[in-house]
CSV table of C-alpha atoms in Angstrom, one decimal:
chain,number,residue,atom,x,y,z
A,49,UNK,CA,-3.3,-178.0,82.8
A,50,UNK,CA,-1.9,-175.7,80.1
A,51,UNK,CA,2.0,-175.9,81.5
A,52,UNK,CA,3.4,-174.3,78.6
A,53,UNK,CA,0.1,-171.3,79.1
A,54,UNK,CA,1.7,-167.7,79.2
A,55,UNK,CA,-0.5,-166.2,81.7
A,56,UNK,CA,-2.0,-167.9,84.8
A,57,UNK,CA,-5.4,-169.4,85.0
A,58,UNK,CA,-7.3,-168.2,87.4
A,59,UNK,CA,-10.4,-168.7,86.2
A,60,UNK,CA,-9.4,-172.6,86.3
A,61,UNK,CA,-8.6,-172.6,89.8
A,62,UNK,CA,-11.8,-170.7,90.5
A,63,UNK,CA,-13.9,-173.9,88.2
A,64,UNK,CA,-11.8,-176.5,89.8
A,65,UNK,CA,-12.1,-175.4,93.7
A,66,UNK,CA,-16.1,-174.8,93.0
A,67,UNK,CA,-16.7,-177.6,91.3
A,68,UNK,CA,-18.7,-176.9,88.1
A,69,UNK,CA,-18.3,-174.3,85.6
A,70,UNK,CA,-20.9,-170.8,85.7
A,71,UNK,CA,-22.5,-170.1,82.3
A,72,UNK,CA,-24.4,-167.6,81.2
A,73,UNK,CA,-27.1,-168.0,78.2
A,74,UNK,CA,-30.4,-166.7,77.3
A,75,UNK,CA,-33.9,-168.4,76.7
A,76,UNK,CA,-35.0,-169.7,73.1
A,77,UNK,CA,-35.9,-173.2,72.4
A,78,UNK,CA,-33.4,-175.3,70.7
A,79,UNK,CA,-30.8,-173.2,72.1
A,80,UNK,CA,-30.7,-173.4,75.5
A,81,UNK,CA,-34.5,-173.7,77.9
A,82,UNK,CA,-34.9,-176.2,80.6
A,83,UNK,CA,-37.3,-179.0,80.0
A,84,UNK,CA,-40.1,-180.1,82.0
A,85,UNK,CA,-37.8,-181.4,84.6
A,86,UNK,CA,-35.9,-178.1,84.7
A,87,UNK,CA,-32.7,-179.7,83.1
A,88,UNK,CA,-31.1,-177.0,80.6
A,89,UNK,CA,-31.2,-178.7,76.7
A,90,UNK,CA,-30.1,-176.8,73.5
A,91,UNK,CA,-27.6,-176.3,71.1
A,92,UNK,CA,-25.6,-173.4,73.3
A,93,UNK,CA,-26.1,-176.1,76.5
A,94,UNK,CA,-24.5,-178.7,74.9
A,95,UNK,CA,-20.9,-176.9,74.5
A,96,UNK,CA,-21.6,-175.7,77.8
A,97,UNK,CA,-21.7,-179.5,79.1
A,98,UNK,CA,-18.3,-179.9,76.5
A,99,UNK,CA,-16.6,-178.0,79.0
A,100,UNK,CA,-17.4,-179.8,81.8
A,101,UNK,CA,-16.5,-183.1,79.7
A,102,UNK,CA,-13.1,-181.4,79.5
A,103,UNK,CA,-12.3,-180.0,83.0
A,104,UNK,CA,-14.2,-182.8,84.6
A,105,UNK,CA,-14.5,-185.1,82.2
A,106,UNK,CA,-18.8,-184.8,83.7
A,107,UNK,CA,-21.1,-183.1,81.9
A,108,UNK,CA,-23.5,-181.9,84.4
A,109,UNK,CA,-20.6,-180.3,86.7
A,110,UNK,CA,-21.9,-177.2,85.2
A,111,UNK,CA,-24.3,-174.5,86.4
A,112,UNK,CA,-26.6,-172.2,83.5
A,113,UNK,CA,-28.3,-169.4,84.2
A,114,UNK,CA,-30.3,-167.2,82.0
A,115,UNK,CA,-29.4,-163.5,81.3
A,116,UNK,CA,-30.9,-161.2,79.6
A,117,UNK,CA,-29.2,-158.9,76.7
A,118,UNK,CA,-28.5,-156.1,78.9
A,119,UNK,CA,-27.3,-158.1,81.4
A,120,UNK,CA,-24.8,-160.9,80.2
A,121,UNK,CA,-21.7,-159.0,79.5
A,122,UNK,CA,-21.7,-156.6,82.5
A,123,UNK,CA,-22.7,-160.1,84.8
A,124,UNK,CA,-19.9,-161.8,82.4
A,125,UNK,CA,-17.2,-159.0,83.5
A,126,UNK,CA,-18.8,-159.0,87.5
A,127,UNK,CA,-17.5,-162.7,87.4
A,128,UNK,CA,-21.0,-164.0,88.0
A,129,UNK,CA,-20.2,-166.4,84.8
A,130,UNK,CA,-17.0,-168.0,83.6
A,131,UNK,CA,-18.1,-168.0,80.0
A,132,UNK,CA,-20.8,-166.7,78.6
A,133,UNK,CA,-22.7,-168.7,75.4
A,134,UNK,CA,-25.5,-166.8,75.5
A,135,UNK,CA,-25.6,-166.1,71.6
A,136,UNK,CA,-23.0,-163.0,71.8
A,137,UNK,CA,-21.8,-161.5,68.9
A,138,UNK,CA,-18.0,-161.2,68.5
A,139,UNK,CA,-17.5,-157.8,67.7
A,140,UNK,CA,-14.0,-155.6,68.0
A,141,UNK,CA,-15.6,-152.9,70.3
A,142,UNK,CA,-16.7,-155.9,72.8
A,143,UNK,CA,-13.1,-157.0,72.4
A,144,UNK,CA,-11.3,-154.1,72.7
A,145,UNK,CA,-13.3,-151.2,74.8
A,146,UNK,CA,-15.4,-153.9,77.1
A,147,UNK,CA,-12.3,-156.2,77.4
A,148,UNK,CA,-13.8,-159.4,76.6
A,149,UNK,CA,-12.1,-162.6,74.6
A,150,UNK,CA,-14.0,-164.5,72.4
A,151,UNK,CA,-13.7,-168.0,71.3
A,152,UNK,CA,-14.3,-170.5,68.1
A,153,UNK,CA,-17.6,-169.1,66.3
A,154,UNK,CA,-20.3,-171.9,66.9
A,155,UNK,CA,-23.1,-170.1,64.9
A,156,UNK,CA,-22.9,-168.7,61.8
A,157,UNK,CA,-26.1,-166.6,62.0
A,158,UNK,CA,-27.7,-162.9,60.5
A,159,UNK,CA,-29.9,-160.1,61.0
A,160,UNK,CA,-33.1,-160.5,59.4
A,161,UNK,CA,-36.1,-158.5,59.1
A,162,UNK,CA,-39.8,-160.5,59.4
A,163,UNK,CA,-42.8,-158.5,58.5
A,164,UNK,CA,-46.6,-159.3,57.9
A,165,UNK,CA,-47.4,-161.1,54.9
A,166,UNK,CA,-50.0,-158.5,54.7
A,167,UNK,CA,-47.7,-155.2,54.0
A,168,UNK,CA,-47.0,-156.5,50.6
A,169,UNK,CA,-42.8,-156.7,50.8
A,170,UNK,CA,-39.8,-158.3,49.2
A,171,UNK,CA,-37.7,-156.9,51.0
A,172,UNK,CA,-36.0,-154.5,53.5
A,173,UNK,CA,-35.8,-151.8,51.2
A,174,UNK,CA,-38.8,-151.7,50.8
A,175,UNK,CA,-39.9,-150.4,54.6
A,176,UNK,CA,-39.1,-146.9,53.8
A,177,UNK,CA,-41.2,-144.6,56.7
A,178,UNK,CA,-42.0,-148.2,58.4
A,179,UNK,CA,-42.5,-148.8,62.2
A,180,UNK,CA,-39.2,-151.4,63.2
A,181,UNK,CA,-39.4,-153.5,66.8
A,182,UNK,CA,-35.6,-153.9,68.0
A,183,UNK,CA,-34.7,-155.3,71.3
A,184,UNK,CA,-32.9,-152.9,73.5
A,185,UNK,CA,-29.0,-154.1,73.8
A,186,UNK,CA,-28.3,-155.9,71.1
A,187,UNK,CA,-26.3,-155.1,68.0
A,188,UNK,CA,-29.5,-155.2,65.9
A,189,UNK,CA,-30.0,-151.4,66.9
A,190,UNK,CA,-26.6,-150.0,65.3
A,191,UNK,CA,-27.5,-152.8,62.3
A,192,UNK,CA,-30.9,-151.3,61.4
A,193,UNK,CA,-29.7,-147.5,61.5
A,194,UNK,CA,-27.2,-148.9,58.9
A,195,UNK,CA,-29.5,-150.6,56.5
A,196,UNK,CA,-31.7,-147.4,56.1
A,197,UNK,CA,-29.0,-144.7,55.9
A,198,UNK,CA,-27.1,-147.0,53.1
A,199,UNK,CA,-30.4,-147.3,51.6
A,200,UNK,CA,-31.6,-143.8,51.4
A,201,UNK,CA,-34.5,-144.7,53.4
A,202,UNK,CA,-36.3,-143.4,56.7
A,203,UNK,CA,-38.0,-145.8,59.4
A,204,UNK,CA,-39.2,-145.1,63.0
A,205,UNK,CA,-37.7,-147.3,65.4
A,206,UNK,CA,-39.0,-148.6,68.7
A,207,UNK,CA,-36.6,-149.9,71.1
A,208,UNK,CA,-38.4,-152.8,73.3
A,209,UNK,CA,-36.9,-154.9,76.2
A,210,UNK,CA,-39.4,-157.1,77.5
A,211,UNK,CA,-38.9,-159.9,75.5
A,212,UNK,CA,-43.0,-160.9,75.5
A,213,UNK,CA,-43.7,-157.0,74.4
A,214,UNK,CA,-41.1,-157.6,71.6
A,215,UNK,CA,-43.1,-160.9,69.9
A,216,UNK,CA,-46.1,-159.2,70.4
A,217,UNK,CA,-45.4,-155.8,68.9
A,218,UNK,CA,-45.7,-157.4,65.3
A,219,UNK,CA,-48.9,-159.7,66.1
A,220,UNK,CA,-50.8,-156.6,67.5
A,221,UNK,CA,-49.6,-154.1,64.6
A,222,UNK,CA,-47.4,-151.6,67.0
A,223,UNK,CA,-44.7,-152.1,64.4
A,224,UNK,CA,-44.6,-152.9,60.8
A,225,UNK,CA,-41.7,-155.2,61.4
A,226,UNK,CA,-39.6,-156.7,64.1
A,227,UNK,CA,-35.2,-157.1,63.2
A,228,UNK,CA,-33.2,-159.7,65.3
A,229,UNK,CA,-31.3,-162.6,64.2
A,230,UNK,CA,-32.9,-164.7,61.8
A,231,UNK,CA,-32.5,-167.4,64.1
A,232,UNK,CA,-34.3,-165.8,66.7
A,233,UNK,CA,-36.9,-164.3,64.6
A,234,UNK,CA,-37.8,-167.7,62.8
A,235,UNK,CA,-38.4,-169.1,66.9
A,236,UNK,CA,-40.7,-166.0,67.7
A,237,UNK,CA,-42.6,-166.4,64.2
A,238,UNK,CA,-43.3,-170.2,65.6
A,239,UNK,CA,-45.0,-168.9,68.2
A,240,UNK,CA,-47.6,-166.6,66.9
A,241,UNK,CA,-50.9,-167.7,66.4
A,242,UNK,CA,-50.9,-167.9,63.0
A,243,UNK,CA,-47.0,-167.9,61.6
A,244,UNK,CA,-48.1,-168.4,58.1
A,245,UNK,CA,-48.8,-164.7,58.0
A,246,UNK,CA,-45.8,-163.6,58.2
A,247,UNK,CA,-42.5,-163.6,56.4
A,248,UNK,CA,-39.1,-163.6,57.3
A,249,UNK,CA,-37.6,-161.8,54.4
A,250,UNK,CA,-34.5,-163.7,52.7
A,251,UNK,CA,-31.5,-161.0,52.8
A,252,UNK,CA,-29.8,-160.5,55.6
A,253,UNK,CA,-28.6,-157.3,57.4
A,254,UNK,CA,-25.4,-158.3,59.2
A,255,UNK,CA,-23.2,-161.0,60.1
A,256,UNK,CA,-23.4,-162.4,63.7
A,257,UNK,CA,-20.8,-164.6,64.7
A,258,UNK,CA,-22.0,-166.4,67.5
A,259,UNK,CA,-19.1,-166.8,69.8
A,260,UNK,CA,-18.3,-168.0,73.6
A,261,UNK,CA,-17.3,-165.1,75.6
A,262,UNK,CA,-14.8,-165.0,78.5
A,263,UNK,CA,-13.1,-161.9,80.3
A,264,UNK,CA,-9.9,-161.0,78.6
A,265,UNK,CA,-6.9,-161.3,80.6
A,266,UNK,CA,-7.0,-165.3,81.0
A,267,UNK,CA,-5.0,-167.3,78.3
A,268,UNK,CA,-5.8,-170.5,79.6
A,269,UNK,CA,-8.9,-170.6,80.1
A,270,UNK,CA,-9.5,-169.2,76.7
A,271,UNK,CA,-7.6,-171.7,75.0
A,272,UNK,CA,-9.7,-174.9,76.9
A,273,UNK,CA,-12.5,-172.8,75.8
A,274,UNK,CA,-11.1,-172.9,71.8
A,275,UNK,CA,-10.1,-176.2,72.2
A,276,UNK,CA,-13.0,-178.0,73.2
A,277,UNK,CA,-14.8,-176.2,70.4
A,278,UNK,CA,-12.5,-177.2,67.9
A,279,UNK,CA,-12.7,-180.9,69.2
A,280,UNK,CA,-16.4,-181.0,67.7
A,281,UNK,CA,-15.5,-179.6,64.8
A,282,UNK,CA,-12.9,-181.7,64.1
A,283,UNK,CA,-14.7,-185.1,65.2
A,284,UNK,CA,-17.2,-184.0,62.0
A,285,UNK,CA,-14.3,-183.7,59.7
A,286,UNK,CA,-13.1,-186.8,60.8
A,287,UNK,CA,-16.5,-188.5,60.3
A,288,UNK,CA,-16.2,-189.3,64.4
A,289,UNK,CA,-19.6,-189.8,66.0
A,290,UNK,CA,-21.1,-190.7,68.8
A,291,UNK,CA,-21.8,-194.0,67.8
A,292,UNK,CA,-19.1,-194.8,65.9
A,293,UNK,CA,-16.1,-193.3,68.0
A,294,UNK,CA,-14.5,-196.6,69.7
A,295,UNK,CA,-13.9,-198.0,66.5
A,296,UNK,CA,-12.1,-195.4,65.8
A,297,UNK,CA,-9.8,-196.3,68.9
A,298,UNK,CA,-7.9,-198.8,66.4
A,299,UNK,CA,-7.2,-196.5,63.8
A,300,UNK,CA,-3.9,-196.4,62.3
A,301,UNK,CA,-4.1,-192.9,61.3
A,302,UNK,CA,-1.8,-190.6,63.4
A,303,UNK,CA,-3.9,-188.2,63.4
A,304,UNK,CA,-6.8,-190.0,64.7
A,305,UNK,CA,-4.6,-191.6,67.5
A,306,UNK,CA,-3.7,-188.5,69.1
A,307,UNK,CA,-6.9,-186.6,68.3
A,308,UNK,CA,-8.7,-189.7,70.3
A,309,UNK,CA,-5.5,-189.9,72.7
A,310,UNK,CA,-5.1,-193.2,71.8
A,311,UNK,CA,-2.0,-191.6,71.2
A,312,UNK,CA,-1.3,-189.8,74.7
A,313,UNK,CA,1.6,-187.5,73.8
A,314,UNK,CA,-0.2,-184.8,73.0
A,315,UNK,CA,-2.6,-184.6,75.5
A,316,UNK,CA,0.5,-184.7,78.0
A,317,UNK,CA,2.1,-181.5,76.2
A,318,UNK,CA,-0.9,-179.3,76.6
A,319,UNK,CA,-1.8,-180.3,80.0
A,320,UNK,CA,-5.2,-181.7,79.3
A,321,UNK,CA,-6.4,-184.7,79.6
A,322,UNK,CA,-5.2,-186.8,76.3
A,323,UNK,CA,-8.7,-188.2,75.7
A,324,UNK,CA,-10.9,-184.8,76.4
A,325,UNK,CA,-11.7,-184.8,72.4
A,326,UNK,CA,-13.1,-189.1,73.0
A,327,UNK,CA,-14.7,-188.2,76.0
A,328,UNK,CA,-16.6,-185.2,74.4
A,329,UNK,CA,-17.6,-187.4,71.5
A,330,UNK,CA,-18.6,-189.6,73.2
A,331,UNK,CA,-21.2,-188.4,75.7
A,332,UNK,CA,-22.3,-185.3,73.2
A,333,UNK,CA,-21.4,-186.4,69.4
A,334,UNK,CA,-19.7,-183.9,66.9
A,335,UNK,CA,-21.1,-180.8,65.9
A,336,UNK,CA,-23.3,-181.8,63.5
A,337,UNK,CA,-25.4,-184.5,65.8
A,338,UNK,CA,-25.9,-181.3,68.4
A,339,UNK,CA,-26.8,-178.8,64.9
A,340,UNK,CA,-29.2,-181.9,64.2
A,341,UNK,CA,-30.2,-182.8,67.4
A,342,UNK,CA,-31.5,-179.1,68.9
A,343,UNK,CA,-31.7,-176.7,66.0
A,344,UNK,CA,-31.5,-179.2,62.8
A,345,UNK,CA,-34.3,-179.5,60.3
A,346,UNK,CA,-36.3,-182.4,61.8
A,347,UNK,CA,-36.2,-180.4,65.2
A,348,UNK,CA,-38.7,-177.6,65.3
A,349,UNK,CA,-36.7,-174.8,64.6
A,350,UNK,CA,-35.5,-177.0,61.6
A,351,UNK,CA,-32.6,-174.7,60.0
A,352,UNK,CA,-30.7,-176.1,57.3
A,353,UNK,CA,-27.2,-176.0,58.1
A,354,UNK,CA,-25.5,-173.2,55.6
A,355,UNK,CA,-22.5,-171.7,56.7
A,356,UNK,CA,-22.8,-173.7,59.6
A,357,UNK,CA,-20.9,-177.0,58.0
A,358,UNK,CA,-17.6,-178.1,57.6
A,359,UNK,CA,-15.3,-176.5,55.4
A,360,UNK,CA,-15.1,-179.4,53.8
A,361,UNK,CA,-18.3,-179.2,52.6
A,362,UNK,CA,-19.0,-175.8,52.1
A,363,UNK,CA,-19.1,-174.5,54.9
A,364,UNK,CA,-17.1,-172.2,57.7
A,365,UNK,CA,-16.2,-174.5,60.8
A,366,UNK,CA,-12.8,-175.1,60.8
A,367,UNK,CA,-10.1,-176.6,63.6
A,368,UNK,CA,-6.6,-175.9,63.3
A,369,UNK,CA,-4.7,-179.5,63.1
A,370,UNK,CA,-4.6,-181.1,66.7
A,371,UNK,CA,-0.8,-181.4,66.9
């Protein structure tokens, strides 16, 4: 694969001679939690499974396990995992000092604050003194500090690990507020007892790119990681689905024909199989049928797309031109 790939895959050879790919991810419903059989489902599983599609062209010849926060970038660099899509944030310190490689941003998300209907707030500014929950590890702990010193305000925070201890902390009134992605945050408010008495307050505090992570050092494997990204991406600009992709396989658009590899040329000069894009499509849909399908609004985590859309509509997901 990759003949033309500057540096050497090893990671590849280490997938190929196992059998299945090693991903690490997290626990949160709609991203990536086993079902009642114990099969991994969610948003984050399903481009794990796009892997597979591409290096095996089967998507279960892949193995998920969970991580926690403090664990999944040490376990990432230990080789326990060959990629990690766990929810990380791309950030140049985790590129640069921890040596890690990120690929295509597949969530488009933000740090958000949700507090008790009951405090009587707008907004984050208006916490000043509060008591804030923030999970140990994560960026949200560097974010915070930054909110309140640009805003001239104090708060008390209290670092918590245990993720149970965290959801709880705003039910039983340890803290005044709890600050972690607003993805995350609207999942823990569905779980409360009663989520209507509380409020995820609209601004946000960050921006967190939600990125696959691999060890830097391993062009190849980073750039079937991009790719099979970019294939969903660009099925959704295409208007490709699941359903409708064979028809597709008679378009006279060049474009189409190689991106489908009706058109096998370029699939032979990259060293991938010329229909990985078709075979992804086919067994998982584009990116918007797996938005919709785990995390979209008639799911129950029900987010509205936002950045999350093609460019083309207004959104941020973008593939360079498969050429």
């Amino acid at each position: 694969m990759l003949a033309g790939a500057a540096q050497a895959g090893e990671t590849l050879d280490k997938i190929k001679s196992r059998g299945q790919i090693k991903v690490g991810v997290g626990t949160l419903p709609g991203f990536f939690s086993p079902d009642s059989n114990g099969k991994w489902q969610g948003f984050f599983i399903d481009f794990g499974r796009a892997l597979a599609i591409t290096v095996f062209n089967d998507p279960d010849k892949v193995e998920f396990t969970s991580s926690s926060p403090q664990q999944r970038l040490p376990a990432l660099q230990a080789g326990e995992f060959d990629v990690l899509l766990s929810g990380v944030t791309q950030t140049i310190t985790r590129s640069f000092k921890l040596g890690f490689h990120f690929g295509p941003i597949i969530f488009y998300d933000g740090q958000g604050l949700l507090v008790a209907k009951s405090l009587g707030v707008s907004k984050g500014s208006e916490l000043d003194g509060a008591t804030i929950g923030v999970q140990s590890g994560t960026t949200g702990e560097l974010n915070i500090a930054d909110f309140f010193r640009k805003n001239g305000k104090k708060f008390t925070p209290v670092v918590i690990e245990d993720t149970k201890e965290f959801v709880s902390a705003l039910e039983t009134g340890r803290v005044d507020a709890l600050t972690q992605d607003a993805s995350d945050l609207a999942l823990k408010r569905a779980q409360f007892a009663k989520p209507d008495d509380f409020l995820l307050l609209p601004e946000r505090l960050s921006k967190e790119p939600l990125a696959p992570a691999i060890r830097a050092g391993d062009d190849q494997w980073l750039e079937i990681v991009n790719w099979t990204v970019y294939a969903t991406i660009q099925a959704e600009e295409f208007g490709i689905t699941k359903e409708n992709v064979d028809s597709f396989l008679t378009s006279e658009d060049p474009a189409i024909k190689r991106f489908l590899g009706v058109d096998p040329s370029l699939g032979g000069a990259i060293g991938l199989d010329p229909k990985f894009a078709y075979n992804i499509i086919k067994s998982l849909g584009n990116y918007g049928e797996i938005f919709e399908r785990n995390i979209g609004k008639s799911t129950p985590v029900g987010f509205e797309r936002g950045y999350n859309q093609p460019w083309t509509q207004g959104g941020l997901l973008y593939s360079p031109p498969f050429r």
